[in-house]
Short mmCIF file of C-alpha atoms and ligand atoms in Angstrom, two decimals:
data_model
loop_
_atom_site.label_atom_id
_atom_site.label_comp_id
_atom_site.label_asym_id
_atom_site.label_seq_id
_atom_site.Cartn_x
_atom_site.Cartn_y
_atom_site.Cartn_z
CA MET A 1 64.43 -59.49 70.18
CA SER A 2 64.57 -55.71 70.40
CA THR A 3 63.01 -53.55 67.70
CA PRO A 4 65.35 -52.92 64.77
CA VAL A 5 66.10 -49.25 64.10
CA PHE A 6 66.87 -48.00 60.59
CA ARG A 7 67.81 -44.53 59.42
CA PHE A 8 68.23 -42.46 56.29
CA ALA A 9 70.80 -39.69 56.72
CA PRO A 10 71.00 -37.22 53.82
CA SER A 11 73.00 -34.00 53.74
CA PRO A 12 71.03 -30.88 52.77
CA ASN A 13 73.63 -29.63 50.31
CA GLY A 14 71.58 -30.26 47.18
CA PHE A 15 68.32 -31.79 46.01
CA LEU A 16 67.66 -35.50 46.40
CA HIS A 17 68.01 -37.70 43.32
CA LEU A 18 67.16 -41.28 42.34
CA GLY A 19 70.09 -42.63 44.36
CA HIS A 20 68.69 -41.05 47.52
CA ALA A 21 65.23 -42.38 46.67
CA LEU A 22 66.68 -45.89 46.45
CA SER A 23 68.43 -45.61 49.81
CA ALA A 24 65.49 -44.00 51.60
CA LEU A 25 62.96 -46.50 50.18
CA ILE A 26 65.13 -49.56 50.91
CA ASN A 27 65.49 -48.36 54.52
CA PHE A 28 61.81 -47.56 54.85
CA ASP A 29 60.68 -50.87 53.30
CA MET A 30 63.11 -52.89 55.42
CA ALA A 31 61.97 -51.11 58.59
CA ARG A 32 58.34 -51.84 57.77
CA ALA A 33 59.00 -55.48 56.84
CA ALA A 34 60.90 -55.99 60.11
CA GLY A 35 58.35 -54.15 62.25
CA GLY A 36 61.14 -51.71 63.04
CA ARG A 37 61.53 -47.97 63.43
CA PHE A 38 62.60 -45.62 60.66
CA LEU A 39 64.49 -42.44 61.55
CA LEU A 40 65.54 -39.50 59.44
CA ARG A 41 68.73 -37.64 60.27
CA VAL A 42 69.87 -34.41 58.65
CA GLU A 43 73.66 -34.42 58.25
CA ASP A 44 74.24 -30.69 58.12
CA ILE A 45 77.66 -30.25 59.70
CA ASP A 46 79.01 -28.40 56.69
CA ARG A 47 77.64 -24.95 57.35
CA THR A 48 79.08 -23.57 54.12
CA ARG A 49 77.26 -26.01 51.81
CA CYS A 50 74.04 -26.87 53.66
CA ARG A 51 70.99 -24.69 53.04
CA PRO A 52 67.54 -24.54 54.72
CA HIS A 53 65.75 -24.82 51.38
CA PHE A 54 67.55 -28.10 50.64
CA GLU A 55 66.47 -29.40 54.03
CA ALA A 56 62.86 -28.37 53.38
CA ALA A 57 63.08 -30.13 50.01
CA ILE A 58 64.26 -33.35 51.69
CA TYR A 59 61.07 -33.46 53.78
CA GLN A 60 58.89 -32.70 50.76
CA ASP A 61 60.54 -35.22 48.46
CA LEU A 62 60.49 -38.03 51.03
CA ALA A 63 56.84 -37.35 51.90
CA TRP A 64 56.02 -37.40 48.18
CA LEU A 65 57.65 -40.83 47.92
CA GLY A 66 55.27 -42.01 50.63
CA ILE A 67 57.88 -42.19 53.36
CA THR A 68 57.05 -41.31 56.96
CA TRP A 69 59.57 -40.89 59.76
CA GLU A 70 59.70 -40.29 63.47
CA GLU A 71 59.83 -36.77 64.86
CA PRO A 72 61.86 -34.95 65.95
CA VAL A 73 64.41 -35.30 63.20
CA ARG A 74 67.96 -35.22 64.51
CA ARG A 75 69.93 -32.38 62.96
CA GLN A 76 73.66 -32.72 63.42
CA SER A 77 74.25 -28.98 63.61
CA GLU A 78 72.33 -28.98 66.91
CA HIS A 79 74.77 -31.40 68.54
CA PHE A 80 78.19 -29.88 68.06
CA ASP A 81 78.85 -30.07 71.82
CA ASP A 82 78.43 -33.86 71.75
CA TYR A 83 80.97 -34.16 68.95
CA ARG A 84 83.40 -31.85 70.75
CA ALA A 85 83.14 -34.01 73.86
CA ALA A 86 83.91 -37.16 71.84
CA VAL A 87 86.98 -35.55 70.27
CA ARG A 88 88.13 -34.48 73.74
CA ARG A 89 87.87 -38.09 74.91
CA LEU A 90 90.04 -39.29 72.07
CA GLN A 91 92.44 -36.42 72.76
CA ALA A 92 92.69 -37.44 76.40
CA ASP A 93 93.60 -40.93 75.16
CA GLY A 94 96.47 -39.41 73.17
CA LEU A 95 94.99 -40.43 69.82
CA VAL A 96 94.46 -37.00 68.29
CA TYR A 97 96.82 -34.29 67.04
CA PRO A 98 96.35 -30.83 65.51
CA SER A 99 97.44 -30.16 61.93
CA PHE A 100 97.81 -26.62 60.73
CA GLU A 101 98.35 -26.93 56.97
CA THR A 102 96.03 -25.20 54.53
CA ARG A 103 94.47 -27.16 51.65
CA ALA A 104 97.00 -25.60 49.28
CA GLU A 105 99.90 -26.66 51.49
CA ILE A 106 98.57 -30.20 51.63
CA ALA A 107 98.23 -30.26 47.84
CA ARG A 108 101.86 -29.05 47.53
CA LEU A 109 103.08 -31.72 49.95
CA VAL A 110 101.25 -34.43 48.01
CA ALA A 111 102.66 -33.15 44.72
CA ALA A 112 106.17 -33.16 46.20
CA ARG A 113 105.76 -36.73 47.45
CA GLU A 114 104.36 -37.85 44.12
CA MET A 115 107.58 -36.68 42.47
CA GLN A 116 109.29 -39.50 44.41
CA ALA A 117 106.68 -42.28 44.16
CA ALA A 118 102.95 -42.84 43.95
CA TRP A 119 101.36 -41.42 47.09
CA PRO A 120 98.58 -43.55 48.62
CA ARG A 121 94.96 -42.51 48.18
CA ASP A 122 91.88 -43.38 50.17
CA PRO A 123 88.86 -45.24 48.71
CA ASP A 124 87.39 -41.87 47.65
CA ASP A 125 90.59 -41.25 45.69
CA ALA A 126 91.75 -38.44 47.99
CA PRO A 127 95.46 -38.51 48.88
CA LEU A 128 96.18 -39.60 52.44
CA TYR A 129 97.35 -36.86 54.78
CA PRO A 130 100.95 -36.21 53.77
CA GLY A 131 102.02 -33.87 56.57
CA ASN A 132 104.12 -34.51 59.64
CA ALA A 133 102.02 -32.70 62.24
CA LYS A 134 101.96 -35.91 64.28
CA THR A 135 105.68 -35.70 64.96
CA MET A 136 105.86 -31.90 65.28
CA PRO A 137 108.06 -30.95 68.26
CA SER A 138 105.77 -30.04 71.15
CA LEU A 139 107.25 -26.55 71.54
CA LYS A 140 106.53 -25.76 67.92
CA ARG A 141 103.00 -27.17 68.26
CA GLU A 142 102.42 -25.02 71.35
CA TRP A 143 103.70 -21.99 69.49
CA HIS A 144 101.24 -22.58 66.63
CA LEU A 145 98.37 -23.13 69.06
CA GLN A 146 99.22 -20.02 71.07
CA SER A 147 99.44 -17.93 67.91
CA GLY A 148 95.77 -18.76 67.24
CA ALA A 149 96.51 -20.47 63.91
CA PRO A 150 93.48 -22.47 62.71
CA TYR A 151 93.89 -26.23 62.88
CA ALA A 152 92.11 -29.49 62.19
CA LEU A 153 92.21 -32.34 64.70
CA ARG A 154 93.29 -35.64 63.17
CA LEU A 155 93.09 -39.19 64.40
CA ASP A 156 96.42 -40.96 64.83
CA THR A 157 95.00 -43.95 62.99
CA GLU A 158 98.00 -46.20 63.56
CA ALA A 159 97.97 -45.67 67.32
CA ALA A 160 94.18 -45.94 67.38
CA LYS A 161 94.29 -49.23 65.51
CA CYS A 162 96.88 -50.62 67.94
CA ARG A 163 94.67 -49.55 70.85
CA ALA A 164 91.50 -51.03 69.35
CA GLY A 165 92.85 -54.39 68.21
CA LEU A 166 91.26 -56.45 65.44
CA LEU A 167 87.95 -55.17 64.16
CA ALA A 168 85.30 -56.47 61.81
CA TRP A 169 81.69 -55.84 60.95
CA THR A 170 78.71 -57.89 59.89
CA GLU A 171 77.71 -57.14 56.32
CA ASP A 172 74.19 -58.18 55.35
CA GLY A 173 74.33 -56.54 51.93
CA SER A 174 77.52 -56.60 49.91
CA GLY A 175 80.64 -54.61 49.21
CA PRO A 176 81.79 -53.45 45.78
CA GLY A 177 83.72 -56.70 45.38
CA GLY A 178 80.89 -58.90 46.68
CA GLU A 179 82.17 -58.90 50.29
CA ARG A 180 79.59 -60.07 52.79
CA GLY A 181 79.28 -61.76 56.17
CA THR A 182 82.16 -60.90 58.48
CA VAL A 183 84.32 -58.22 56.89
CA ALA A 184 87.67 -57.23 58.40
CA ALA A 185 87.94 -53.49 59.09
CA ALA A 186 90.91 -51.69 57.53
CA PRO A 187 90.70 -48.16 58.94
CA GLU A 188 94.32 -47.47 57.92
CA ILE A 189 93.25 -47.10 54.27
CA TRP A 190 91.90 -43.67 55.26
CA GLY A 191 95.14 -42.45 56.85
CA ASP A 192 94.95 -39.90 59.65
CA VAL A 193 91.41 -38.68 59.05
CA VAL A 194 90.15 -35.32 60.24
CA LEU A 195 87.89 -35.66 63.29
CA ALA A 196 87.23 -31.96 63.78
CA ARG A 197 87.65 -29.62 60.84
CA LYS A 198 88.99 -26.09 60.98
CA ASP A 199 85.53 -24.70 60.23
CA THR A 200 83.33 -27.17 62.09
CA PRO A 201 83.96 -29.10 65.32
CA THR A 202 83.30 -32.51 63.77
CA SER A 203 83.56 -34.57 60.59
CA TYR A 204 81.46 -37.12 58.72
CA HIS A 205 83.11 -40.16 60.33
CA LEU A 206 82.84 -38.88 63.89
CA SER A 207 79.30 -37.55 63.77
CA VAL A 208 77.88 -40.58 61.96
CA VAL A 209 79.09 -43.09 64.55
CA LEU A 210 78.02 -40.95 67.49
CA ASP A 211 74.57 -40.32 66.07
CA ASP A 212 73.98 -43.94 65.12
CA ALA A 213 74.74 -44.84 68.74
CA VAL A 214 72.74 -42.00 70.31
CA GLN A 215 69.76 -42.81 68.11
CA GLY A 216 70.01 -46.53 68.87
CA VAL A 217 70.41 -47.44 65.19
CA THR A 218 70.76 -51.20 64.86
CA GLN A 219 70.84 -51.49 61.04
CA VAL A 220 72.91 -49.12 58.93
CA VAL A 221 71.61 -49.45 55.40
CA ARG A 222 73.38 -47.21 52.89
CA GLY A 223 75.04 -47.11 49.49
CA GLN A 224 78.09 -49.14 48.56
CA ASP A 225 80.08 -45.93 48.14
CA LEU A 226 80.30 -45.90 51.97
CA PHE A 227 81.28 -49.56 52.29
CA TRP A 228 84.97 -48.94 53.08
CA ALA A 229 84.16 -46.07 55.45
CA THR A 230 82.70 -48.74 57.72
CA GLY A 231 86.21 -49.82 58.78
CA MET A 232 86.87 -46.32 60.14
CA HIS A 233 83.43 -46.29 61.75
CA ARG A 234 84.14 -49.57 63.55
CA LEU A 235 87.42 -48.14 64.83
CA LEU A 236 85.75 -45.02 66.24
CA GLN A 237 82.94 -47.09 67.75
CA ARG A 238 85.46 -49.26 69.59
CA LEU A 239 87.52 -46.28 70.81
CA LEU A 240 84.44 -44.45 72.06
CA GLY A 241 82.72 -47.51 73.51
CA LEU A 242 79.74 -47.16 71.17
CA SER A 243 77.31 -49.86 70.12
CA GLU A 244 77.94 -51.77 66.89
CA PRO A 245 75.12 -51.83 64.36
CA ARG A 246 74.81 -54.39 61.56
CA TYR A 247 75.60 -53.04 58.10
CA HIS A 248 73.88 -53.47 54.78
CA HIS A 249 75.44 -51.70 51.80
CA HIS A 250 73.23 -51.59 48.75
CA ARG A 251 73.80 -51.14 45.03
CA LEU A 252 74.23 -47.63 43.64
CA ILE A 253 72.37 -46.02 40.80
CA LEU A 254 74.85 -44.97 38.15
CA ASP A 255 74.55 -42.51 35.32
CA ALA A 256 75.00 -43.37 31.65
CA ASP A 257 78.79 -43.05 32.07
CA GLY A 258 78.82 -45.46 35.00
CA ARG A 259 79.38 -42.73 37.57
CA LYS A 260 77.58 -42.21 40.86
CA LEU A 261 74.71 -39.74 40.53
CA SER A 262 75.49 -36.20 41.55
CA LYS A 263 73.23 -33.71 43.29
CA SER A 264 73.86 -31.23 40.52
CA THR A 265 72.56 -33.46 37.69
CA ARG A 266 69.02 -32.24 37.25
CA ALA A 267 67.94 -35.13 35.04
CA THR A 268 67.72 -37.49 38.01
CA GLY A 269 66.52 -34.98 40.62
CA LEU A 270 63.29 -36.04 42.33
CA ARG A 271 61.73 -32.58 42.04
CA GLU A 272 62.50 -32.39 38.34
CA LEU A 273 60.96 -35.82 37.77
CA ARG A 274 57.93 -34.86 39.83
CA SER A 275 57.43 -31.69 37.82
CA GLN A 276 57.43 -33.81 34.66
CA GLY A 277 54.46 -35.79 35.98
CA ILE A 278 56.44 -38.86 37.08
CA THR A 279 54.72 -40.64 40.00
CA PRO A 280 56.26 -42.28 43.09
CA ALA A 281 55.28 -45.65 41.61
CA ASP A 282 57.25 -44.76 38.45
CA ILE A 283 60.23 -43.87 40.64
CA ARG A 284 60.05 -47.25 42.37
CA ARG A 285 59.96 -49.01 39.02
CA THR A 286 62.80 -46.94 37.59
CA ILE A 287 65.11 -47.79 40.46
CA GLY A 288 64.17 -51.45 40.46
CA LEU A 289 62.02 -51.64 43.58
CA ALA A 290 58.80 -53.59 43.45
N1 LIG B 1 75.19 -38.17 54.92
C1 LIG B 1 75.77 -39.22 54.11
C2 LIG B 1 75.47 -38.94 52.65
O1 LIG B 1 74.57 -38.17 52.35
C3 LIG B 1 75.25 -40.59 54.46
C4 LIG B 1 75.79 -41.07 55.76
C5 LIG B 1 75.57 -42.52 56.08
O2 LIG B 1 74.57 -43.10 55.62
O3 LIG B 1 76.36 -43.08 56.80
O4 LIG B 1 76.13 -39.51 51.80
#
């Protein structure tokens, strides 16, 4: 059997908290128990929110927890050309279209549709794309493109799903409703997702599947908040001919109100806890790891 490859993939847009510690330690422990490799990937595609000092803090906090990783670390911002090439492939397959609306226009469109009936939302509670850029007459589309108007590139999820056929993934952990084993992918619950944003030539969904494949990741172990994203990831993997890892979604650490921890809540930040004299062993105990 080939060596299993695990990864922890934080975004440097804030300081790590107990939820990150849980994910990083589960990955690291599983990699060690399986005699596998453990990789660290910095998901810094959002150039407006990611900061070098947050990245430096990731390395410090993980090292403090006793985690070691392979070098070099893959930083997504160094691979924009790879993501562009993948989007071009999907474009050549006729599965991508430009959309020109601003955020405010999209919000207005959603509000208008909600006057008629409830408008569908994705698992993150964001409204699905309400626009009709997909059916925009080609002359009008050309005119927009020629005028230099900024645009996002979206996946035509319906067409993509037809092209890909039935999809599933192997879940070794569990979904929010206890799903495990073979789980059917439902990428349509995300609507026509953005593949390349106006301000950056990629998106979370696109870069994560490409990187997992490029890095030879065989086991994606991450929080249950990303469970439903896996359906979209399976779709992109099939369209791009990428390898299919196994998935393991783990429990989340919630705050006193039952909400997912946020990077801005200092009470659960690893650096704050460290400065209070808390040890890595205390952290393990607090998050329920032996
Ligand atoms: N970068 C993502 C996050 O910080 C994790 C991506 C993944 O594990 O697939 O939530």
